[in-house]
Coordinates of C-alpha atoms in Angstrom, one line a residue:
Chain A
M3 CA -12.6 3.0 56.1
F4 CA -16.1 3.5 54.6
H5 CA -16.8 6.2 57.5
T6 CA -13.6 8.1 56.6
F7 CA -14.5 8.0 53.0
M8 CA -18.0 9.2 53.7
N9 CA -16.7 12.1 55.9
V10 CA -14.6 13.3 53.0
I11 CA -17.7 13.1 50.8
S12 CA -19.6 15.0 53.3
L13 CA -16.9 17.5 53.9
W14 CA -16.2 18.2 50.1
A15 CA -19.4 17.9 48.7
L16 CA -20.9 21.3 49.1
P17 CA -17.7 23.1 48.3
V18 CA -17.2 21.1 45.0
I19 CA -21.1 21.7 43.8
I20 CA -20.8 25.4 44.4
I21 CA -17.5 25.7 42.5
L22 CA -18.9 23.5 39.8
I23 CA -22.1 25.6 39.4
L24 CA -19.8 28.7 39.5
T25 CA -17.2 27.5 37.1
V26 CA -19.6 26.4 34.7
G27 CA -21.7 29.2 34.7
L28 CA -18.3 31.6 34.4
F29 CA -17.7 29.1 31.2
K30 CA -21.0 29.6 29.9
K31 CA -20.9 33.3 30.4
V32 CA -23.9 33.6 32.6
P33 CA -23.9 37.0 34.3
L34 CA -23.4 35.3 37.7
Y35 CA -24.0 37.9 40.3
E36 CA -27.1 38.9 38.6
T37 CA -28.5 35.2 38.0
F38 CA -27.8 34.6 41.7
T39 CA -29.5 37.5 43.0
D40 CA -32.2 37.2 40.9
G41 CA -32.8 33.6 42.0
A42 CA -32.2 34.2 45.8
K43 CA -34.8 36.8 45.9
D44 CA -37.7 34.2 45.8
G45 CA -36.0 32.6 49.2
F46 CA -38.1 35.0 51.2
H47 CA -41.3 34.3 49.5
V48 CA -40.9 30.7 49.9
A49 CA -40.0 30.7 53.6
V50 CA -43.2 33.4 54.3
N51 CA -45.6 31.0 52.2
I52 CA -44.9 28.0 54.4
I53 CA -45.7 29.8 57.6
P54 CA -49.5 29.0 57.8
Y55 CA -48.8 25.3 57.0
L56 CA -45.9 25.0 59.4
V57 CA -47.8 26.7 62.2
A58 CA -50.9 24.3 61.5
I59 CA -48.7 21.2 62.0
I60 CA -46.3 22.2 64.5
V61 CA -48.8 23.6 66.7
A62 CA -51.0 20.5 66.7
I63 CA -48.0 18.3 66.9
S64 CA -46.8 20.4 70.1
M65 CA -50.0 20.0 71.5
L66 CA -49.7 16.3 71.2
R67 CA -46.8 16.0 72.9
A68 CA -47.6 18.0 75.5
S69 CA -50.8 16.4 76.4
G70 CA -49.1 13.0 77.4
I71 CA -50.6 11.0 75.2
I72 CA -47.4 9.4 73.7
E73 CA -46.5 8.2 77.1
I74 CA -49.9 6.7 77.4
A75 CA -49.8 4.9 73.9
S76 CA -46.3 3.6 74.5
Q77 CA -47.8 1.8 77.8
I78 CA -50.5 0.4 75.9
L79 CA -48.3 -0.7 73.0
A80 CA -45.5 -2.3 75.3
P81 CA -46.8 -5.9 75.8
A82 CA -47.6 -6.4 72.2
L83 CA -44.2 -5.1 71.2
N84 CA -42.4 -7.2 73.7
L85 CA -43.4 -10.2 71.7
F86 CA -41.4 -8.8 68.7
N87 CA -38.4 -8.5 71.3
V88 CA -38.6 -4.6 71.1
P89 CA -37.6 -2.7 74.2
A90 CA -40.4 -0.4 75.8
D91 CA -38.3 2.5 75.8
T92 CA -37.8 2.4 72.0
I93 CA -41.6 2.9 71.5
P94 CA -41.8 6.5 72.0
V95 CA -39.2 6.9 69.3
M96 CA -41.5 5.0 66.7
I97 CA -44.5 7.1 67.3
V98 CA -42.5 10.5 67.6
R99 CA -40.4 9.9 64.3
S100 CA -42.8 10.8 61.9
L101 CA -44.0 13.7 63.8
S102 CA -40.9 15.7 64.9
G103 CA -37.4 15.5 64.1
S104 CA -35.9 17.3 67.2
A105 CA -38.2 15.1 69.7
A106 CA -37.0 12.0 68.1
L107 CA -33.6 12.7 68.3
G108 CA -34.1 13.9 71.9
V109 CA -35.7 10.6 72.8
F110 CA -33.0 8.8 71.2
S111 CA -30.2 11.0 72.8
D112 CA -32.1 10.1 76.2
I113 CA -32.2 6.6 75.8
A114 CA -28.4 6.5 74.5
H115 CA -27.4 8.2 77.6
T116 CA -29.7 6.3 80.1
L117 CA -29.1 2.8 78.8
G118 CA -25.6 3.2 77.6
P119 CA -23.8 1.8 74.5
D120 CA -24.3 -1.7 75.1
D121 CA -28.0 -1.9 75.4
Y122 CA -30.2 -3.4 72.9
A123 CA -32.7 -0.4 72.9
T124 CA -29.6 2.2 72.1
K125 CA -29.2 0.3 68.6
L126 CA -32.5 -0.3 67.6
A127 CA -33.4 3.5 68.7
A128 CA -30.3 4.7 66.5
I129 CA -31.5 2.9 63.4
M130 CA -35.1 4.0 63.8
V131 CA -34.2 7.6 64.1
G132 CA -31.1 7.4 61.5
S133 CA -33.4 5.8 58.7
S134 CA -36.3 8.4 58.9
E135 CA -37.5 11.7 58.1
T136 CA -40.4 13.7 59.9
T137 CA -43.2 13.0 57.5
F138 CA -45.4 15.6 59.0
Y139 CA -42.8 18.6 58.8
V140 CA -41.8 17.6 55.2
L141 CA -45.6 17.7 54.1
A142 CA -46.2 20.7 55.6
V143 CA -43.1 22.7 53.9
Y144 CA -43.3 21.1 50.5
F145 CA -46.9 21.4 50.0
G146 CA -47.0 24.8 51.9
S147 CA -44.4 26.3 49.7
V148 CA -46.9 26.0 46.7
K149 CA -49.8 26.6 48.6
I150 CA -51.4 23.1 48.3
S151 CA -53.8 21.9 50.7
K152 CA -55.4 18.8 49.2
L153 CA -52.6 16.0 49.9
R154 CA -54.6 13.3 48.1
Y155 CA -52.8 10.2 48.9
A156 CA -49.1 11.8 49.9
L157 CA -49.6 11.4 53.7
I158 CA -51.0 7.8 53.7
V159 CA -48.0 6.7 51.7
G160 CA -45.4 8.6 53.9
L161 CA -47.0 6.9 57.1
I162 CA -47.1 3.2 55.6
A163 CA -43.7 3.8 54.2
D164 CA -42.8 5.0 58.3
F165 CA -44.8 1.7 59.5
I166 CA -42.7 -0.2 56.9
G167 CA -39.5 1.3 58.0
I168 CA -40.4 0.5 61.8
V169 CA -40.8 -3.1 61.1
A170 CA -37.8 -3.4 58.7
A171 CA -35.6 -1.6 61.8
I172 CA -36.8 -4.1 64.0
S173 CA -36.2 -7.3 62.0
V174 CA -32.9 -6.0 61.1
C175 CA -32.1 -5.0 64.4
N176 CA -33.0 -8.3 65.5
L177 CA -30.8 -10.2 62.7
M178 CA -27.8 -8.1 63.7
F179 CA -27.5 -7.6 67.3
Chain B
M54 CA -55.8 16.1 56.5
N55 CA -58.8 18.1 57.8
Y56 CA -59.8 15.0 60.0
I57 CA -56.0 14.6 61.1
F58 CA -56.0 18.2 62.0
Y59 CA -59.0 18.0 64.1
F60 CA -58.2 14.6 65.5
L61 CA -54.5 15.9 66.6
I62 CA -55.8 18.9 68.4
V63 CA -59.1 17.7 69.9
I64 CA -57.2 14.3 71.2
S65 CA -54.6 16.4 72.5
I66 CA -57.1 18.7 74.7
I67 CA -58.9 15.7 76.2
A68 CA -55.8 13.7 77.0
G69 CA -54.3 16.7 78.4
A70 CA -57.2 17.3 80.6
I71 CA -57.4 13.8 81.6
N72 CA -53.7 13.7 82.4
G73 CA -54.0 17.2 84.3
K74 CA -51.5 18.5 81.7
L75 CA -53.9 21.2 80.2
T76 CA -51.9 23.8 81.0
D77 CA -49.2 22.4 79.1
V78 CA -51.2 21.7 76.1
V79 CA -52.4 25.4 76.1
N80 CA -48.8 26.5 76.4
A81 CA -47.8 24.2 73.5
I82 CA -50.0 26.3 71.3
L83 CA -47.9 29.6 72.1
S84 CA -44.6 27.7 72.0
G85 CA -45.3 25.7 68.8
A86 CA -46.9 28.8 66.9
E87 CA -43.5 30.6 67.6
L88 CA -41.1 27.8 66.7
S89 CA -43.2 27.4 63.3
V90 CA -42.3 31.0 62.4
K91 CA -38.5 30.6 63.7
V92 CA -38.0 27.6 61.7
A93 CA -39.5 29.4 58.5
F94 CA -37.3 32.4 59.3
S95 CA -34.4 30.4 59.6
L96 CA -35.1 29.1 56.1
I97 CA -35.0 32.4 54.6
G98 CA -31.3 32.8 54.2
I99 CA -29.8 29.5 53.2
M100 CA -33.1 29.2 50.9
A101 CA -32.1 32.2 49.1
F102 CA -28.7 31.1 48.5
W103 CA -29.3 27.8 46.9
L104 CA -32.3 29.2 44.9
G105 CA -29.4 31.8 43.5
M106 CA -27.0 28.6 42.9
M107 CA -29.7 27.0 41.2
K108 CA -30.6 29.4 38.9
I109 CA -27.0 29.7 37.8
A110 CA -26.8 26.1 37.3
E111 CA -30.0 26.1 35.3
K112 CA -28.9 29.1 33.2
S113 CA -25.4 27.3 32.5
G114 CA -27.2 23.8 31.5
V115 CA -25.8 21.8 34.5
I116 CA -29.1 20.9 35.7
E117 CA -30.1 20.0 32.3
I118 CA -27.0 17.6 32.0
I119 CA -28.1 16.0 35.0
A120 CA -31.6 15.6 34.3
K121 CA -30.6 13.6 31.3
I122 CA -28.5 11.3 33.3
I123 CA -30.9 10.0 35.5
K124 CA -34.0 10.3 32.6
P125 CA -34.3 6.4 32.7
V126 CA -35.2 6.6 36.4
T127 CA -37.3 9.7 36.3
K128 CA -39.2 8.8 33.2
R129 CA -40.5 5.8 35.1
L130 CA -41.3 7.7 38.5
F131 CA -42.5 10.9 37.0
N132 CA -44.0 9.9 33.9
E133 CA -46.5 12.8 33.6
I134 CA -43.5 15.4 33.6
P135 CA -42.2 16.3 30.2
E136 CA -38.6 15.2 29.7
D137 CA -37.4 18.8 29.3
S138 CA -39.0 20.3 32.3
P139 CA -36.2 21.8 34.8
A140 CA -38.1 19.8 37.8
I141 CA -36.5 16.8 36.8
G142 CA -33.0 18.3 37.4
D143 CA -34.2 19.7 40.4
I144 CA -35.7 16.5 41.8
A145 CA -32.3 14.6 40.8
M146 CA -30.3 17.4 42.9
N147 CA -32.8 17.0 45.8
F148 CA -32.5 13.5 46.0
S149 CA -28.9 13.6 45.7
A150 CA -28.2 16.3 48.2
N151 CA -30.6 14.3 50.9
A152 CA -28.6 11.1 50.0
I153 CA -25.1 12.4 51.1
G154 CA -26.9 14.3 53.9
L155 CA -27.0 17.7 53.0
A156 CA -30.5 18.8 54.3
N157 CA -29.6 22.5 54.1
A158 CA -29.3 22.2 50.5
A159 CA -32.0 19.6 49.5
T160 CA -35.0 21.4 51.0
P161 CA -34.5 24.8 49.0
I162 CA -33.9 22.6 45.8
G163 CA -37.0 20.4 46.5
L164 CA -39.1 23.2 47.1
K165 CA -38.0 24.7 43.7
A166 CA -38.8 21.2 42.0
M167 CA -42.4 21.6 43.6
E168 CA -42.6 25.0 42.1
E169 CA -42.0 23.6 38.4
L170 CA -44.3 20.8 39.5
Q171 CA -46.8 23.3 40.6
K172 CA -46.6 25.1 36.8
L173 CA -47.6 21.8 35.3
N174 CA -50.1 21.1 37.8
K175 CA -53.7 20.8 36.6
D176 CA -55.3 21.7 39.8
K177 CA -53.4 24.4 42.0
K178 CA -54.9 23.2 45.3
S179 CA -54.6 19.8 45.1
A180 CA -51.3 17.5 45.0
S181 CA -50.3 15.8 41.1
N182 CA -49.0 12.4 41.0
A183 CA -45.6 13.7 40.5
M184 CA -45.6 15.9 43.6
C185 CA -46.9 12.9 45.7
M186 CA -44.0 11.1 44.2
L187 CA -41.6 13.9 45.0
L188 CA -43.2 13.7 48.7
A189 CA -42.9 10.0 48.9
M190 CA -39.0 10.4 48.0
N191 CA -38.7 12.8 50.8
T192 CA -40.4 11.7 53.7
A193 CA -38.9 8.2 53.4
G194 CA -35.6 10.3 54.3
F195 CA -33.0 8.2 52.4
Q196 CA -29.8 8.8 53.6
L197 CA -26.6 7.3 53.2
I198 CA -24.9 8.0 56.3
P199 CA -27.0 9.0 59.6
A200 CA -24.5 11.7 61.0
T201 CA -26.3 13.2 63.8
V202 CA -27.0 9.5 65.1
I203 CA -23.5 8.9 64.7
A204 CA -22.6 11.9 66.7
V205 CA -24.9 11.0 69.5
L206 CA -23.4 7.0 69.6
I207 CA -19.8 8.7 69.7
G208 CA -21.0 11.1 72.6
I209 CA -22.1 8.1 74.8
G210 CA -18.5 6.2 74.1
Y211 CA -20.0 3.8 71.5
K212 CA -17.4 1.4 70.9
N213 CA -17.9 1.1 66.9
P214 CA -20.5 3.7 65.9
T215 CA -20.0 2.9 62.1
E216 CA -21.7 -0.6 62.6
I217 CA -24.9 1.3 62.8
I218 CA -24.3 2.4 59.1
A219 CA -24.9 -0.8 57.5
P220 CA -28.4 -1.8 59.1
T221 CA -29.5 1.8 59.0
L222 CA -28.8 1.9 55.3
L223 CA -30.7 -1.2 54.6
V224 CA -33.7 0.0 56.5
T225 CA -33.7 3.5 54.6
S226 CA -33.4 1.4 51.6
I227 CA -36.5 -0.6 52.1
T228 CA -38.5 2.7 53.5
F229 CA -37.3 4.3 50.1
L230 CA -38.4 1.9 47.7
S231 CA -41.8 1.1 49.5
A232 CA -42.6 4.6 49.6
V233 CA -41.8 5.1 45.8
T234 CA -43.5 1.6 45.3
L235 CA -46.8 2.5 47.0
S236 CA -46.9 6.2 45.5
K237 CA -47.1 4.3 41.9
I238 CA -49.9 1.7 43.3
F239 CA -51.9 4.8 44.8
E240 CA -51.4 6.8 41.8
K241 CA -53.7 4.1 39.8
F242 CA -56.4 3.8 42.4
W243 CA -56.9 7.1 43.9
E244 CA -59.4 9.4 42.6
P245 CA -57.9 11.4 39.8
Q246 CA -57.5 15.2 40.4
K247 CA -60.2 17.4 38.7
E248 CA -59.2 19.9 35.7
N249 CA -59.8 23.2 36.8
D250 CA -57.9 26.6 37.2

């Protein structure tokens, strides 16, 4: 019931927003076409502006993933996390989810397909992936678009929040499943 | 950021050498650089579309109305930003788009908000408190329905994939609230921005 309701919202959200914006614009006598193209011409600049920042972040993270260190870190962390009822398979998800969204989804799919729907690891990984956003990517894109290189406390806050998210996911999953 | 950048790359090379994966690490430079450009270019079209739409919304006063509605919240979170700044409306739209899972719309609108915040920024090279708050809201990844995760679960024959929604929502809310609270706390203790231009 809730799911269908949310599906309807997801499906209709965009069309409704677009119709609303255009209709109000027309009603207020805003020159729609001119205004649209005037706003849209910045799209290219923004995308080009973020390239250097994306290259820095994505290359560094690609290198890290290729080096095999994530697997090593997972092995080191496994015994400690075992005490909190955390399956070893989910550890790479925790490490990778702040670094790369596609990688986190990839690791999660892998767990889901190999361990199956009834495994605790599948549920925990699902919650961890579903409740997170790729912190490094967001930082690169948002700050890159306005050419900011001094992030001050933004990264620390993002990473602490990610850590809290992992702890919360483990606790909630323990309570529920 | 300087140390993290250095650390990520040097650690990767050393670990790659130890693991005998040095070729993979070197190849990752090329593939990563290529991927970055692909990601950036894939944003151009959708970016242009939403920036165009947002311009219409701004001129017709829609953004202003949204900004007024959420004023009680934004006044506390973004106390350095004047109430009539278009950034406030953009931030509200960015949050709503994220919450209902419209990442394609959320990013361009969020970047427009960043641009507005940059206009008000004292030091154009460093992140203002308001920017850090917007980033905290976005890196926390607040989302009502984890659509992609559910799709994967359906794909493996998970009997009741919607049972994942409630715990995920609880976790994402905890993360979001911690991020916003942390951002407010750090704002008080972190060295303030230097004034220059």
